[in-house]
Coordinates of C-alpha atoms in Angstrom, one line a residue:
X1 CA 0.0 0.0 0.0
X2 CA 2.9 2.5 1.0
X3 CA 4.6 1.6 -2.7
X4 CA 1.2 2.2 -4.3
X5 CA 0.3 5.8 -2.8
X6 CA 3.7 6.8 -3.4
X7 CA 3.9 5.9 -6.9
X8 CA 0.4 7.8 -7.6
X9 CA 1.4 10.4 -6.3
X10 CA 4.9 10.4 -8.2
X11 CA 2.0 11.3 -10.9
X12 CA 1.1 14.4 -9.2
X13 CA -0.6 15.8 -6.1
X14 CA -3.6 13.9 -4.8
X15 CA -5.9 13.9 -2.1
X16 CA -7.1 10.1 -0.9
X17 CA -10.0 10.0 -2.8
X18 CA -8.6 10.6 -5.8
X19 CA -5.9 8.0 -5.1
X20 CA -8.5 5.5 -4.1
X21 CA -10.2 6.0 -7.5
X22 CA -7.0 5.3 -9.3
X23 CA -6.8 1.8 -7.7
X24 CA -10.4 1.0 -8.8
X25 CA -9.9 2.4 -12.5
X26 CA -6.4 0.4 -13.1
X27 CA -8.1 -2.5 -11.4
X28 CA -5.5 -2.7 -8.2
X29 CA -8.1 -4.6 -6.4
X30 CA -7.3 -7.6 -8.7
X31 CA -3.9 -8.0 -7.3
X32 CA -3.6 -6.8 -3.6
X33 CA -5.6 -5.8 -0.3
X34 CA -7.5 -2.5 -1.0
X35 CA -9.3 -1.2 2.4
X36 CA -10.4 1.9 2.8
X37 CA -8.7 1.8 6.6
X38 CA -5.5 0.5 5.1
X39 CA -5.6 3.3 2.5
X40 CA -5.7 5.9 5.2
X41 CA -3.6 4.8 7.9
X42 CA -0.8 4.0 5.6
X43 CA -1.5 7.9 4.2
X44 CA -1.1 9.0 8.2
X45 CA 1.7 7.0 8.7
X46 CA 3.7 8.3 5.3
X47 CA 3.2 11.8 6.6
X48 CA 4.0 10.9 10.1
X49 CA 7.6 9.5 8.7
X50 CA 8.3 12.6 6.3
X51 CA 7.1 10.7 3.5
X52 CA 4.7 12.8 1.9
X53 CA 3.3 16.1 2.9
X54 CA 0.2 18.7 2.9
X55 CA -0.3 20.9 -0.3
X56 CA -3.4 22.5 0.6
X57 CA -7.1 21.7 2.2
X58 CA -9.8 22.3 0.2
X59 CA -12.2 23.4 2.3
X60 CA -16.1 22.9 0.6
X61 CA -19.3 23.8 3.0
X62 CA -21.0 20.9 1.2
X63 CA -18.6 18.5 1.7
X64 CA -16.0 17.1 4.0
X65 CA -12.0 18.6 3.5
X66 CA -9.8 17.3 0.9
X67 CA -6.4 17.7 1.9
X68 CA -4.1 17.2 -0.9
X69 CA -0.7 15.5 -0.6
X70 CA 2.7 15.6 -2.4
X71 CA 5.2 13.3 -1.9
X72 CA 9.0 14.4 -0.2
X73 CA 12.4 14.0 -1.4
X74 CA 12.3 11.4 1.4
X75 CA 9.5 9.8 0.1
X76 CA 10.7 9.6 -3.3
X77 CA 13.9 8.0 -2.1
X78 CA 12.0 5.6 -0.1
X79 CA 9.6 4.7 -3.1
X80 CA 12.7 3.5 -5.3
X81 CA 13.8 1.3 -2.5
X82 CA 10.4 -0.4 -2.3
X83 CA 9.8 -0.6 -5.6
X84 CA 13.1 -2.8 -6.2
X85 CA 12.0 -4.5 -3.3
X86 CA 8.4 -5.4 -5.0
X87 CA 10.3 -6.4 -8.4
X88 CA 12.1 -9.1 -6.4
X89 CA 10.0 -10.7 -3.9
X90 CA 8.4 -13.9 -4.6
X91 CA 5.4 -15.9 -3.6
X92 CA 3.6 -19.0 -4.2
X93 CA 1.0 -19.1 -6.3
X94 CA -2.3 -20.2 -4.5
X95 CA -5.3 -21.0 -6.0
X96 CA -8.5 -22.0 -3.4
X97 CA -9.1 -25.2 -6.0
X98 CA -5.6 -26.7 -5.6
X99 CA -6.8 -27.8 -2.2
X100 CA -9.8 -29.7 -3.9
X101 CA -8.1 -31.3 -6.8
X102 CA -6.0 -34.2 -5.4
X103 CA -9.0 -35.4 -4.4
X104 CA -11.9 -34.1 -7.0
X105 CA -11.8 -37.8 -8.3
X106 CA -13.7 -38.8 -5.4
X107 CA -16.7 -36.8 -6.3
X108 CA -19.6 -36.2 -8.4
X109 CA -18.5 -34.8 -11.7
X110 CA -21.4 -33.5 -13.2
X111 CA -21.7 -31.7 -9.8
X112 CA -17.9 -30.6 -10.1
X113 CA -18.9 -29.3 -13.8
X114 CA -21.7 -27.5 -13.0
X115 CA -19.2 -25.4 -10.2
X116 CA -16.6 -25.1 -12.7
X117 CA -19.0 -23.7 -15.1
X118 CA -20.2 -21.0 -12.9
X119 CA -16.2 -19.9 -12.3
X120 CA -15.7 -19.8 -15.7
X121 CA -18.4 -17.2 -16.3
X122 CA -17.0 -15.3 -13.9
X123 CA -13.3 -15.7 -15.4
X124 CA -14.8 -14.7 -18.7
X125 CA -16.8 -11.8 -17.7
X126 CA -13.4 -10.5 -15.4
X127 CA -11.5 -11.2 -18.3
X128 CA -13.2 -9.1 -20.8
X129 CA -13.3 -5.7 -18.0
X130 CA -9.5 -6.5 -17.7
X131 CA -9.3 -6.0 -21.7
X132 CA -11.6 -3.0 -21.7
X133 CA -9.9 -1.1 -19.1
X134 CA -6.4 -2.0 -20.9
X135 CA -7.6 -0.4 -23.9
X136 CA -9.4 2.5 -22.1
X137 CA -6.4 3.7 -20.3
X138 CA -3.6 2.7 -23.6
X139 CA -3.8 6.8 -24.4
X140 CA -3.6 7.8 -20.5
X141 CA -0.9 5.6 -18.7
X142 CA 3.1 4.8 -19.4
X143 CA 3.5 1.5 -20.3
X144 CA 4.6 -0.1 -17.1
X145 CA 1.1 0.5 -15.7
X146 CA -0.2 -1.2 -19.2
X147 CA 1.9 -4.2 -18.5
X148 CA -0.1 -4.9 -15.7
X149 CA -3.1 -4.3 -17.0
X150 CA -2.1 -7.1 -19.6
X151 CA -1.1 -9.7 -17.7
X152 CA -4.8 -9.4 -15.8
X153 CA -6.2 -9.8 -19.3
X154 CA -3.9 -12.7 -19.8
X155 CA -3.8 -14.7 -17.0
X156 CA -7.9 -14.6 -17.2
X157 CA -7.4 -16.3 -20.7
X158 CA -5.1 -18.8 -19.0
X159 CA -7.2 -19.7 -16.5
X160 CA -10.0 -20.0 -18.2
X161 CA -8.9 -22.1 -21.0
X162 CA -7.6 -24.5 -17.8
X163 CA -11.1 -24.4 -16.6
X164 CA -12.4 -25.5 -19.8
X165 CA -10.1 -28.2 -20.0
X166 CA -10.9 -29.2 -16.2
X167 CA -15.1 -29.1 -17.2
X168 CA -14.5 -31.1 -20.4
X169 CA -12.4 -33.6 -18.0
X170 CA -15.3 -33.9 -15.7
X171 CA -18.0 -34.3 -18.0
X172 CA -16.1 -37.3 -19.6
X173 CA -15.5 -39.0 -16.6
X174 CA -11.7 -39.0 -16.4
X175 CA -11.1 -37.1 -13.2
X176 CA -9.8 -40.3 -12.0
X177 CA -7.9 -41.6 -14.9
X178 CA -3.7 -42.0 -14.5
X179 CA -1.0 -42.2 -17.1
X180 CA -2.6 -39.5 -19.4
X181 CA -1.2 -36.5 -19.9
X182 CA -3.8 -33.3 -20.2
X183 CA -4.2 -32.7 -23.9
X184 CA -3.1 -29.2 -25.4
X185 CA -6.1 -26.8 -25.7
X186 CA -6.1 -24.2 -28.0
X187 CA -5.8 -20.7 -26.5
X188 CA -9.4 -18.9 -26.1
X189 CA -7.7 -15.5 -27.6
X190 CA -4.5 -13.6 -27.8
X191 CA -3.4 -10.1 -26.3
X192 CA -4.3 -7.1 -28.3
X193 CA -1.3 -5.0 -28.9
X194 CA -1.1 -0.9 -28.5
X195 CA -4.0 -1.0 -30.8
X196 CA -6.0 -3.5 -29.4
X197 CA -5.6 -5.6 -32.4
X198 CA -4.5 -9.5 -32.8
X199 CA -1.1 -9.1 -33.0
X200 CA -1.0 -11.9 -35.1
X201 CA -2.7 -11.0 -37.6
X202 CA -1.4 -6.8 -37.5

């Protein structure tokens, strides 16, 4: 959260809202923790450690203050260091159905289809917002931000081509088959490029 308000406001002077709105429009939410409360104390704890500062307060009798933030010297030091420190880290990767697979043999799999069916729709349907917001924001953001936006787009493709593969697998009956290896699948689609076009085919 600290690396994320202190690269928006790299951008330019913001107040919290307007930070928070960023997050939703680049679709943030996808790939880390977004709280209001986390939002805010980590905004009061960057100003209590020099991090970023006050601008101004907009003061409106309609509506609460905005006070409006830059970010320090300090903080722009400090935002370097984290962001190495993000490029490097590693994780697992988790998904909740890895738990359920070793043993998916075991039950009913028109049942199991039927579930996987449902996720896929909603794979599909986050898919296509992760394309539409990666072509909305191609004129508005560098490229770096693109890059993520991309690999939302494509790891939806991947993992809904692995669903389908994992419902056609079920609805055959060979959950509990061993010795076969998972047949190739052909791809559901390909990235757009800058234009939003098959790059094949550009």
């Amino acid at each position: 959260m600290r690396l994320v308000i202190l690269g928006l406001l790299m951008e330019g002077d913001s107040h919290p809202y307007e930070i928070r709105q960023k997050m939703i429009e680049r679709e943030m939410h996808r790939f880390m923790k977004m709280k209001d409360g986390s939002l805010y104390y980590a905004i009061d704890q960057l100003k209590k450690d020099g991090m970023i500062e006050t601008v101004e307060v907009v003061r409106d009798s309609n509506r609460p203050d905005k006070t409006i933030y830059r970010i320090t010297e300090a903080g722009k030091a400090s935002f370097q260091t984290l962001l190495l420190e993000q490029m490097e880290a590693d994780a697992p990767y988790h998904h909740p159905m890895h738990t359920a697979l070793p043993f998916c043999h075991y039950g009913d799999p028109m049942q199991i289809a039927a579930v996987l069916r449902r996720k896929l729709e909603l794979v599909e349907q986050r898919t296509e917002r992760m394309r539409q917001v990666y072509e909305e924001h191609i004129p508005i953001v560098p490229r770096g931000v693109l890059h993520l936006m991309i690999s939302g787009y494509e790891h939806g493709l991947t993992t809904a081509d692995w669903l389908r593969r994992l419902i056609r697998d079920a609805e055959d009956g060979r959950l509990y088959e061993i010795g076969t290896p998972i047949e190739a699948y052909p791809p559901s689609g390909t990235s757009p490029d800058a234009g939003g076009r098959d790059p094949e085919n550009s």
